[in-house]
Amino acid sequence: MNPILKPNITRVLLSSSPAPFASAVLHNSIHSLRIPGKADSFQPAAIVAPLDYLISNPNRVSLLTPSSRLPTSIFLTRALYLSTCQFPHRSPQALYSTQSHNMSTIEDAKRNAAKQAVAKHYPPNPKFVGIGSGTTIVYVVEAIKALGVDTTTTGFVPTGYQSNQLVANAGLTSISLDALPEGAVLDVAFDGADEVDDDLNCIKGGGACLFQEKLVALQAKEFICVADSRKLQRRLLTNWPSIPIEVAPLAVRRVISELQKLGSPLPKLRNAPIKEGEHTQPVKTDQDFFLVDAPFPKLLLPSDVAQGEDGSGKNGVWEVTALAERIKLIPGVLEVGLFCGLTGPQAQAAGGIGGQKPTAAYFGMLDGSVSVRKAN
């Protein structure tokens, strides 16, 4: 074990609502801030401050590091949450450096995607606009402000508390979904995603806002996804490890048991450390519900099934929409972090209002370009 890495402090002030299993991987050259456990092994660092705090306070994320050889406080601008950290031992310089070209490139990629998405899809004189959650959405709001258009007659509908704070801090008018006039439809909704597949199905819920995010998407004429290139994968559950599921606290055990029957090998209640102690408590959503993170094998597309693959759940292998519908049937499940099925225009053609699936997705690439994917 490297004695330089032996910490006197074992907590990282980052997030009480991380992605599954409360592990953290930081953007830039900070590959993983982890604390020594058993000999020759590292464990993910604990996480104790709100994820969406990063959105409204991006420059005030404080990391506590070993005090003997390294600075005691480092300020970062963003963090990425993953379920597992499987990195070898690294030098203290690599573990704790605060800035890098890589981080700058990723943030620039997000900003480029947001600018292009807003320029293309922000309508003239919109009445209502949905504003989602996640680190990319701060750039969406930035891009809206940069348009220089009159926003005084536009109501911005947030997908959660921190999203509401972001809107308010930008000087925009926030209106909650349940305060909309009867029959009102959002002109457009912008949101991020944890992972997006070839058909533009999305996994969302890493930031614990999936229920309100889905409500807003379903109330919008079109949902536009904005992300960086790492979120684009051929199939869901390629890099993002699990499906977030919002669950009534009383039903957690039952839901976990049912998920195991569906083929999820290790569904877990999402916990986070209590600020002033070593104990953990369940992460709560804005609805005071809990989150269960359920890993599954990669999810199939309808095209995979058409080519003969079995997406019925055998051996835990599911087609994405079939799994979303099946999980939603479990008593105690409020919502599932799979955004699939119809787009807004498809839903409207069928007599509905909006769809869960984005009409288009904008991915900021590391070379400065933006890749645009449109739903079929």
Coordinates of C-alpha atoms in Angstrom, one line a residue:
M1 CA 0.0 0.0 0.0
N2 CA 1.3 3.5 -0.9
P3 CA 1.7 5.3 2.5
I4 CA 1.3 8.6 0.8
L5 CA -2.3 7.7 0.0
K6 CA -3.2 6.7 3.6
P7 CA -5.8 9.3 4.5
N8 CA -6.6 11.0 7.8
I9 CA -10.0 11.9 6.4
T10 CA -12.3 9.4 4.7
R11 CA -15.1 11.6 3.4
V12 CA -15.5 13.5 0.2
L13 CA -18.0 16.4 0.1
L14 CA -19.7 15.6 -3.1
S15 CA -23.2 14.1 -3.3
S16 CA -26.0 12.6 -1.2
S17 CA -27.7 11.5 -4.4
P18 CA -25.0 9.8 -6.5
A19 CA -25.5 7.3 -9.2
P20 CA -25.9 3.7 -8.1
F21 CA -23.9 2.4 -5.2
A22 CA -22.4 5.7 -4.1
S23 CA -19.1 5.6 -5.9
A24 CA -17.6 8.6 -7.5
V25 CA -15.4 9.2 -10.5
L26 CA -14.3 12.7 -11.1
H27 CA -14.0 14.5 -14.4
N28 CA -10.5 15.4 -15.5
S29 CA -7.4 13.5 -14.3
I30 CA -9.0 12.7 -11.0
H31 CA -9.9 9.1 -11.9
S32 CA -11.1 8.1 -8.5
L33 CA -10.8 9.5 -5.0
R34 CA -10.7 6.3 -3.0
I35 CA -9.6 5.4 0.5
P36 CA -7.4 2.5 1.5
G37 CA -9.4 -0.5 2.8
K38 CA -7.7 -3.8 3.1
A39 CA -4.1 -4.2 2.0
D40 CA -3.6 -3.6 -1.7
S41 CA -7.1 -2.5 -2.3
F42 CA -9.1 0.7 -2.4
Q43 CA -12.7 1.5 -1.6
P44 CA -14.8 4.2 -3.2
A45 CA -14.8 7.4 -1.2
A46 CA -18.0 8.3 0.7
I47 CA -20.2 11.0 -0.6
V48 CA -22.1 13.5 1.5
A49 CA -23.4 16.6 -0.2
P50 CA -26.2 17.1 -2.8
L51 CA -25.5 16.2 -6.4
D52 CA -27.5 19.1 -7.8
Y53 CA -25.4 21.4 -5.6
L54 CA -22.9 21.1 -8.4
I55 CA -25.3 22.7 -10.8
S56 CA -26.0 25.9 -8.8
N57 CA -22.6 26.1 -7.1
P58 CA -20.3 24.5 -9.6
N59 CA -17.1 26.1 -8.2
R60 CA -17.7 25.2 -4.5
V61 CA -17.3 21.5 -4.4
S62 CA -14.8 20.7 -1.7
L63 CA -12.8 17.5 -1.5
L64 CA -11.1 16.4 1.7
T65 CA -7.8 14.7 1.0
P66 CA -5.0 13.1 3.0
S67 CA -3.6 16.0 5.0
S68 CA 0.0 14.7 5.5
R69 CA 1.2 15.1 1.9
L70 CA -1.6 16.7 -0.1
P71 CA -3.7 19.9 0.2
T72 CA -6.7 19.6 2.4
S73 CA -9.1 21.2 0.1
I74 CA -9.5 21.1 -3.7
F75 CA -12.1 22.9 -5.7
L76 CA -13.6 21.2 -8.8
T77 CA -16.2 22.3 -11.2
R78 CA -18.0 19.0 -12.0
A79 CA -18.3 15.4 -10.9
L80 CA -19.5 12.3 -12.7
Y81 CA -21.1 9.4 -10.8
L82 CA -20.7 5.8 -11.7
S83 CA -21.5 2.6 -9.9
T84 CA -18.1 1.0 -9.6
C85 CA -14.5 2.3 -9.5
Q86 CA -12.1 -0.3 -10.8
F87 CA -8.9 1.6 -11.2
P88 CA -5.4 0.5 -10.3
H89 CA -3.3 2.4 -7.8
R90 CA -2.4 5.8 -9.2
S91 CA 0.1 8.4 -8.3
P92 CA -1.1 11.2 -5.9
Q93 CA -0.6 13.7 -8.7
A94 CA -3.0 11.8 -10.9
L95 CA -5.5 11.2 -8.2
Y96 CA -5.8 14.8 -6.9
S97 CA -4.9 17.2 -9.7
T98 CA -7.7 19.8 -10.0
Q99 CA -7.5 20.9 -13.7
S100 CA -6.8 19.2 -17.0
H101 CA -7.3 19.6 -20.7
N102 CA -9.6 16.6 -20.5
M103 CA -12.0 18.2 -18.0
S104 CA -12.0 21.4 -20.0
T105 CA -12.8 19.5 -23.2
I106 CA -15.7 17.6 -21.6
E107 CA -17.2 20.8 -20.2
D108 CA -16.7 22.6 -23.5
A109 CA -18.4 19.6 -25.2
K110 CA -21.5 20.0 -23.0
R111 CA -21.6 23.7 -23.6
N112 CA -21.3 23.2 -27.4
A113 CA -24.2 20.7 -27.4
A114 CA -26.4 23.0 -25.3
K115 CA -25.8 26.0 -27.5
Q116 CA -26.7 24.1 -30.7
A117 CA -29.7 22.4 -29.1
V118 CA -31.1 25.7 -27.8
A119 CA -30.3 27.5 -31.1
K120 CA -32.2 24.8 -33.0
H121 CA -35.1 24.1 -30.8
Y122 CA -35.9 27.1 -28.6
P123 CA -39.0 28.4 -30.3
P124 CA -40.0 32.0 -30.9
N125 CA -42.0 33.4 -28.0
P126 CA -42.6 30.1 -26.1
K127 CA -45.2 30.1 -23.4
F128 CA -43.7 27.2 -21.4
V129 CA -40.3 25.5 -21.5
G130 CA -39.3 22.5 -19.5
I131 CA -35.9 22.6 -17.8
G132 CA -34.4 19.3 -16.7
S133 CA -31.7 18.3 -14.2
G134 CA -28.0 17.4 -14.4
T135 CA -24.7 19.1 -15.1
T136 CA -25.4 19.7 -18.8
I137 CA -28.6 21.7 -18.1
V138 CA -26.7 24.6 -16.6
Y139 CA -25.3 25.2 -20.1
V140 CA -28.8 25.0 -21.5
V141 CA -30.0 27.8 -19.3
E142 CA -26.8 29.7 -20.1
A143 CA -27.5 29.3 -23.8
I144 CA -31.1 30.5 -23.4
K145 CA -29.9 33.6 -21.6
A146 CA -27.3 34.2 -24.3
L147 CA -30.0 34.2 -27.0
G148 CA -30.9 37.7 -25.8
V149 CA -34.6 37.1 -26.4
D150 CA -37.4 38.3 -24.2
T151 CA -38.2 35.7 -21.6
T152 CA -40.5 37.7 -19.4
T153 CA -43.6 36.0 -20.8
T154 CA -42.2 32.5 -20.7
G155 CA -42.7 30.2 -17.8
F156 CA -39.9 27.7 -17.1
V157 CA -41.0 24.4 -15.7
P158 CA -38.3 22.7 -13.6
T159 CA -37.9 19.0 -12.9
G160 CA -37.0 19.3 -9.2
Y161 CA -35.8 21.6 -6.4
Q162 CA -32.3 22.2 -7.7
S163 CA -33.6 22.7 -11.2
N164 CA -35.9 25.3 -9.9
Q165 CA -33.0 27.0 -8.1
L166 CA -31.1 27.1 -11.4
V167 CA -34.0 28.7 -13.2
A168 CA -34.5 31.3 -10.4
N169 CA -30.8 32.1 -10.2
A170 CA -30.8 32.8 -13.9
G171 CA -33.5 35.4 -13.5
L172 CA -36.1 33.3 -15.3
T173 CA -39.7 32.8 -14.2
S174 CA -40.2 29.4 -12.7
I175 CA -43.6 27.7 -12.7
S176 CA -44.3 24.3 -11.2
L177 CA -45.9 21.6 -13.4
D178 CA -49.0 21.4 -11.2
A179 CA -49.5 25.2 -11.5
L180 CA -49.8 25.2 -15.2
P181 CA -53.2 26.2 -16.6
E182 CA -55.6 23.4 -17.5
G183 CA -54.6 21.9 -20.9
A184 CA -51.3 23.8 -21.1
V185 CA -48.6 22.1 -23.1
L186 CA -44.8 22.9 -22.9
D187 CA -43.4 24.1 -26.2
V188 CA -40.2 22.2 -25.6
A189 CA -38.4 20.5 -22.7
F190 CA -34.6 20.3 -22.5
D191 CA -33.0 17.6 -20.3
G192 CA -29.9 15.5 -20.0
A193 CA -29.5 11.7 -19.7
D194 CA -27.3 9.2 -18.0
E195 CA -27.1 7.0 -21.1
V196 CA -28.7 7.0 -24.6
D197 CA -29.0 4.2 -27.1
D198 CA -29.2 4.0 -30.9
D199 CA -33.0 4.5 -30.8
L200 CA -32.7 7.4 -28.4
N201 CA -34.1 5.5 -25.4
C202 CA -32.6 7.0 -22.3
I203 CA -31.7 6.0 -18.8
K204 CA -32.3 8.9 -16.3
G205 CA -32.4 9.1 -12.6
G206 CA -28.8 9.3 -11.5
G207 CA -29.6 12.7 -9.9
A208 CA -32.8 11.3 -8.3
C209 CA -35.2 13.5 -10.3
L210 CA -36.6 10.8 -12.7
F211 CA -40.3 11.1 -11.8
Q212 CA -40.6 14.8 -12.4
E213 CA -38.4 14.6 -15.4
K214 CA -40.8 12.1 -17.0
L215 CA -43.8 14.2 -16.1
V216 CA -42.2 17.2 -17.8
A217 CA -41.2 15.2 -20.9
L218 CA -44.8 13.8 -21.2
Q219 CA -46.2 17.4 -21.1
A220 CA -44.0 18.8 -23.8
K221 CA -44.4 18.9 -27.6
E222 CA -40.9 17.7 -27.9
F223 CA -38.2 16.6 -25.5
I224 CA -34.6 17.5 -26.5
C225 CA -31.8 15.6 -24.9
V226 CA -28.4 17.4 -24.3
A227 CA -25.3 15.4 -23.2
D228 CA -21.7 14.8 -23.9
S229 CA -20.4 12.0 -26.1
R230 CA -19.8 9.5 -23.3
K231 CA -23.5 9.2 -22.8
L232 CA -24.1 7.8 -26.3
Q233 CA -23.9 4.0 -26.4
R234 CA -25.3 1.4 -28.8
R235 CA -27.4 -0.2 -26.1
L236 CA -28.5 0.9 -22.6
L237 CA -26.7 -0.5 -19.6
T238 CA -23.4 -0.5 -21.5
N239 CA -21.5 2.0 -19.4
W240 CA -24.3 3.2 -17.0
P241 CA -24.6 0.2 -14.7
S242 CA -28.2 0.1 -13.5
I243 CA -31.8 1.4 -13.9
P244 CA -32.9 3.9 -11.2
I245 CA -36.4 3.1 -9.9
E246 CA -38.4 5.4 -7.6
V247 CA -40.1 3.3 -4.9
A248 CA -42.4 3.9 -2.0
P249 CA -40.3 3.4 1.2
L250 CA -42.7 0.7 2.5
A251 CA -42.4 -1.3 -0.7
V252 CA -38.6 -1.4 -1.0
R253 CA -38.1 -5.1 0.1
R254 CA -40.9 -6.3 -2.2
V255 CA -39.7 -4.3 -5.2
I256 CA -36.1 -5.6 -4.7
S257 CA -37.5 -9.2 -4.5
E258 CA -39.5 -8.7 -7.7
L259 CA -36.6 -7.2 -9.6
Q260 CA -34.5 -10.2 -8.7
K261 CA -37.2 -12.4 -10.2
L262 CA -37.0 -10.3 -13.4
G263 CA -33.3 -11.1 -13.6
S264 CA -31.6 -8.2 -11.9
P265 CA -28.6 -9.7 -10.1
L266 CA -28.1 -7.2 -7.4
P267 CA -30.8 -4.5 -7.0
K268 CA -29.9 -2.1 -4.2
L269 CA -31.4 0.7 -2.2
R270 CA -29.5 3.9 -2.9
N271 CA -27.9 5.2 0.3
A272 CA -25.7 8.1 1.2
P273 CA -23.7 8.9 4.3
I274 CA -25.2 11.2 6.9
K275 CA -23.3 14.5 7.0
E276 CA -22.0 14.3 10.5
G277 CA -21.6 10.6 10.9
E278 CA -20.4 7.4 9.4
H279 CA -23.9 5.8 9.1
T280 CA -25.9 6.0 5.9
Q281 CA -29.5 6.7 5.1
P282 CA -31.6 6.2 2.0
V283 CA -31.5 8.9 -0.6
K284 CA -34.9 10.6 -0.8
T285 CA -36.4 12.1 -3.9
D286 CA -38.5 15.3 -4.0
Q287 CA -41.5 13.1 -3.4
D288 CA -39.9 11.6 -0.3
F289 CA -39.6 8.3 -2.1
F290 CA -36.6 6.0 -2.1
L291 CA -34.5 4.9 -5.1
V292 CA -33.6 1.3 -6.0
D293 CA -30.8 0.9 -8.6
A294 CA -31.3 -2.3 -10.6
P295 CA -28.5 -3.7 -12.8
F296 CA -29.5 -5.8 -15.8
P297 CA -27.8 -7.1 -18.9
K298 CA -27.6 -4.7 -21.8
L299 CA -31.1 -3.9 -23.0
L300 CA -32.2 -5.0 -26.5
L301 CA -33.9 -2.8 -29.1
P302 CA -36.9 -3.8 -31.1
S303 CA -34.6 -4.3 -34.1
D304 CA -32.6 -6.9 -32.0
V305 CA -35.8 -8.8 -31.3
A306 CA -36.8 -8.6 -35.0
Q307 CA -33.5 -10.3 -35.8
G308 CA -34.3 -13.2 -33.5
E309 CA -32.9 -12.2 -30.1
D310 CA -35.1 -13.0 -27.1
G311 CA -36.1 -9.9 -25.2
S312 CA -38.8 -11.4 -23.0
G313 CA -36.7 -11.5 -19.9
K314 CA -35.1 -15.0 -20.2
N315 CA -31.8 -15.0 -18.3
G316 CA -32.5 -11.4 -17.4
V317 CA -32.3 -10.2 -21.0
W318 CA -35.0 -7.7 -21.9
E319 CA -36.1 -5.4 -24.7
V320 CA -36.1 -1.9 -23.3
T321 CA -39.8 -1.1 -23.5
A322 CA -40.8 -4.5 -22.3
L323 CA -38.7 -4.2 -19.2
A324 CA -39.9 -0.6 -18.4
E325 CA -43.5 -1.8 -18.6
R326 CA -42.9 -4.8 -16.5
I327 CA -41.1 -2.9 -13.7
K328 CA -43.9 -0.3 -13.6
L329 CA -46.3 -3.1 -12.8
I330 CA -44.6 -3.9 -9.5
P331 CA -46.7 -2.6 -6.6
G332 CA -44.8 0.2 -4.9
V333 CA -43.0 1.5 -8.0
L334 CA -43.7 5.2 -8.7
E335 CA -41.6 5.5 -11.8
V336 CA -38.9 3.8 -13.8
G337 CA -35.8 5.6 -15.1
L338 CA -36.2 4.2 -18.6
F339 CA -37.4 6.9 -21.1
C340 CA -38.6 4.9 -24.1
G341 CA -41.6 4.4 -26.3
L342 CA -43.0 7.4 -28.2
T343 CA -41.5 10.8 -29.0
G344 CA -43.6 13.9 -28.5
P345 CA -44.7 14.1 -32.2
Q346 CA -45.5 10.4 -32.3
A347 CA -47.6 10.8 -29.1
Q348 CA -49.5 13.7 -30.6
A349 CA -50.2 11.8 -33.8
A350 CA -51.7 9.1 -31.6
G351 CA -53.9 11.6 -29.7
G352 CA -51.6 12.3 -26.8
I353 CA -49.6 15.2 -25.6
G354 CA -45.9 14.3 -25.3
G355 CA -43.5 11.4 -25.2
Q356 CA -40.9 10.0 -23.0
K357 CA -38.3 9.6 -25.7
P358 CA -36.4 12.6 -27.1
T359 CA -37.2 13.9 -30.5
A360 CA -33.5 14.7 -31.0
A361 CA -30.3 14.3 -28.9
Y362 CA -27.3 16.6 -29.1
F363 CA -24.0 15.1 -28.0
G364 CA -21.0 17.3 -27.5
M365 CA -17.9 15.5 -28.9
L366 CA -14.4 15.9 -27.6
D367 CA -13.1 17.4 -30.9
G368 CA -15.5 20.3 -30.5
S369 CA -18.2 19.1 -32.9
V370 CA -21.7 18.2 -32.0
S371 CA -23.3 14.9 -33.1
V372 CA -27.1 15.2 -33.6
R373 CA -29.2 12.1 -33.5
K374 CA -32.9 12.2 -34.4
A375 CA -35.6 9.7 -33.5
N376 CA -37.0 7.6 -36.3

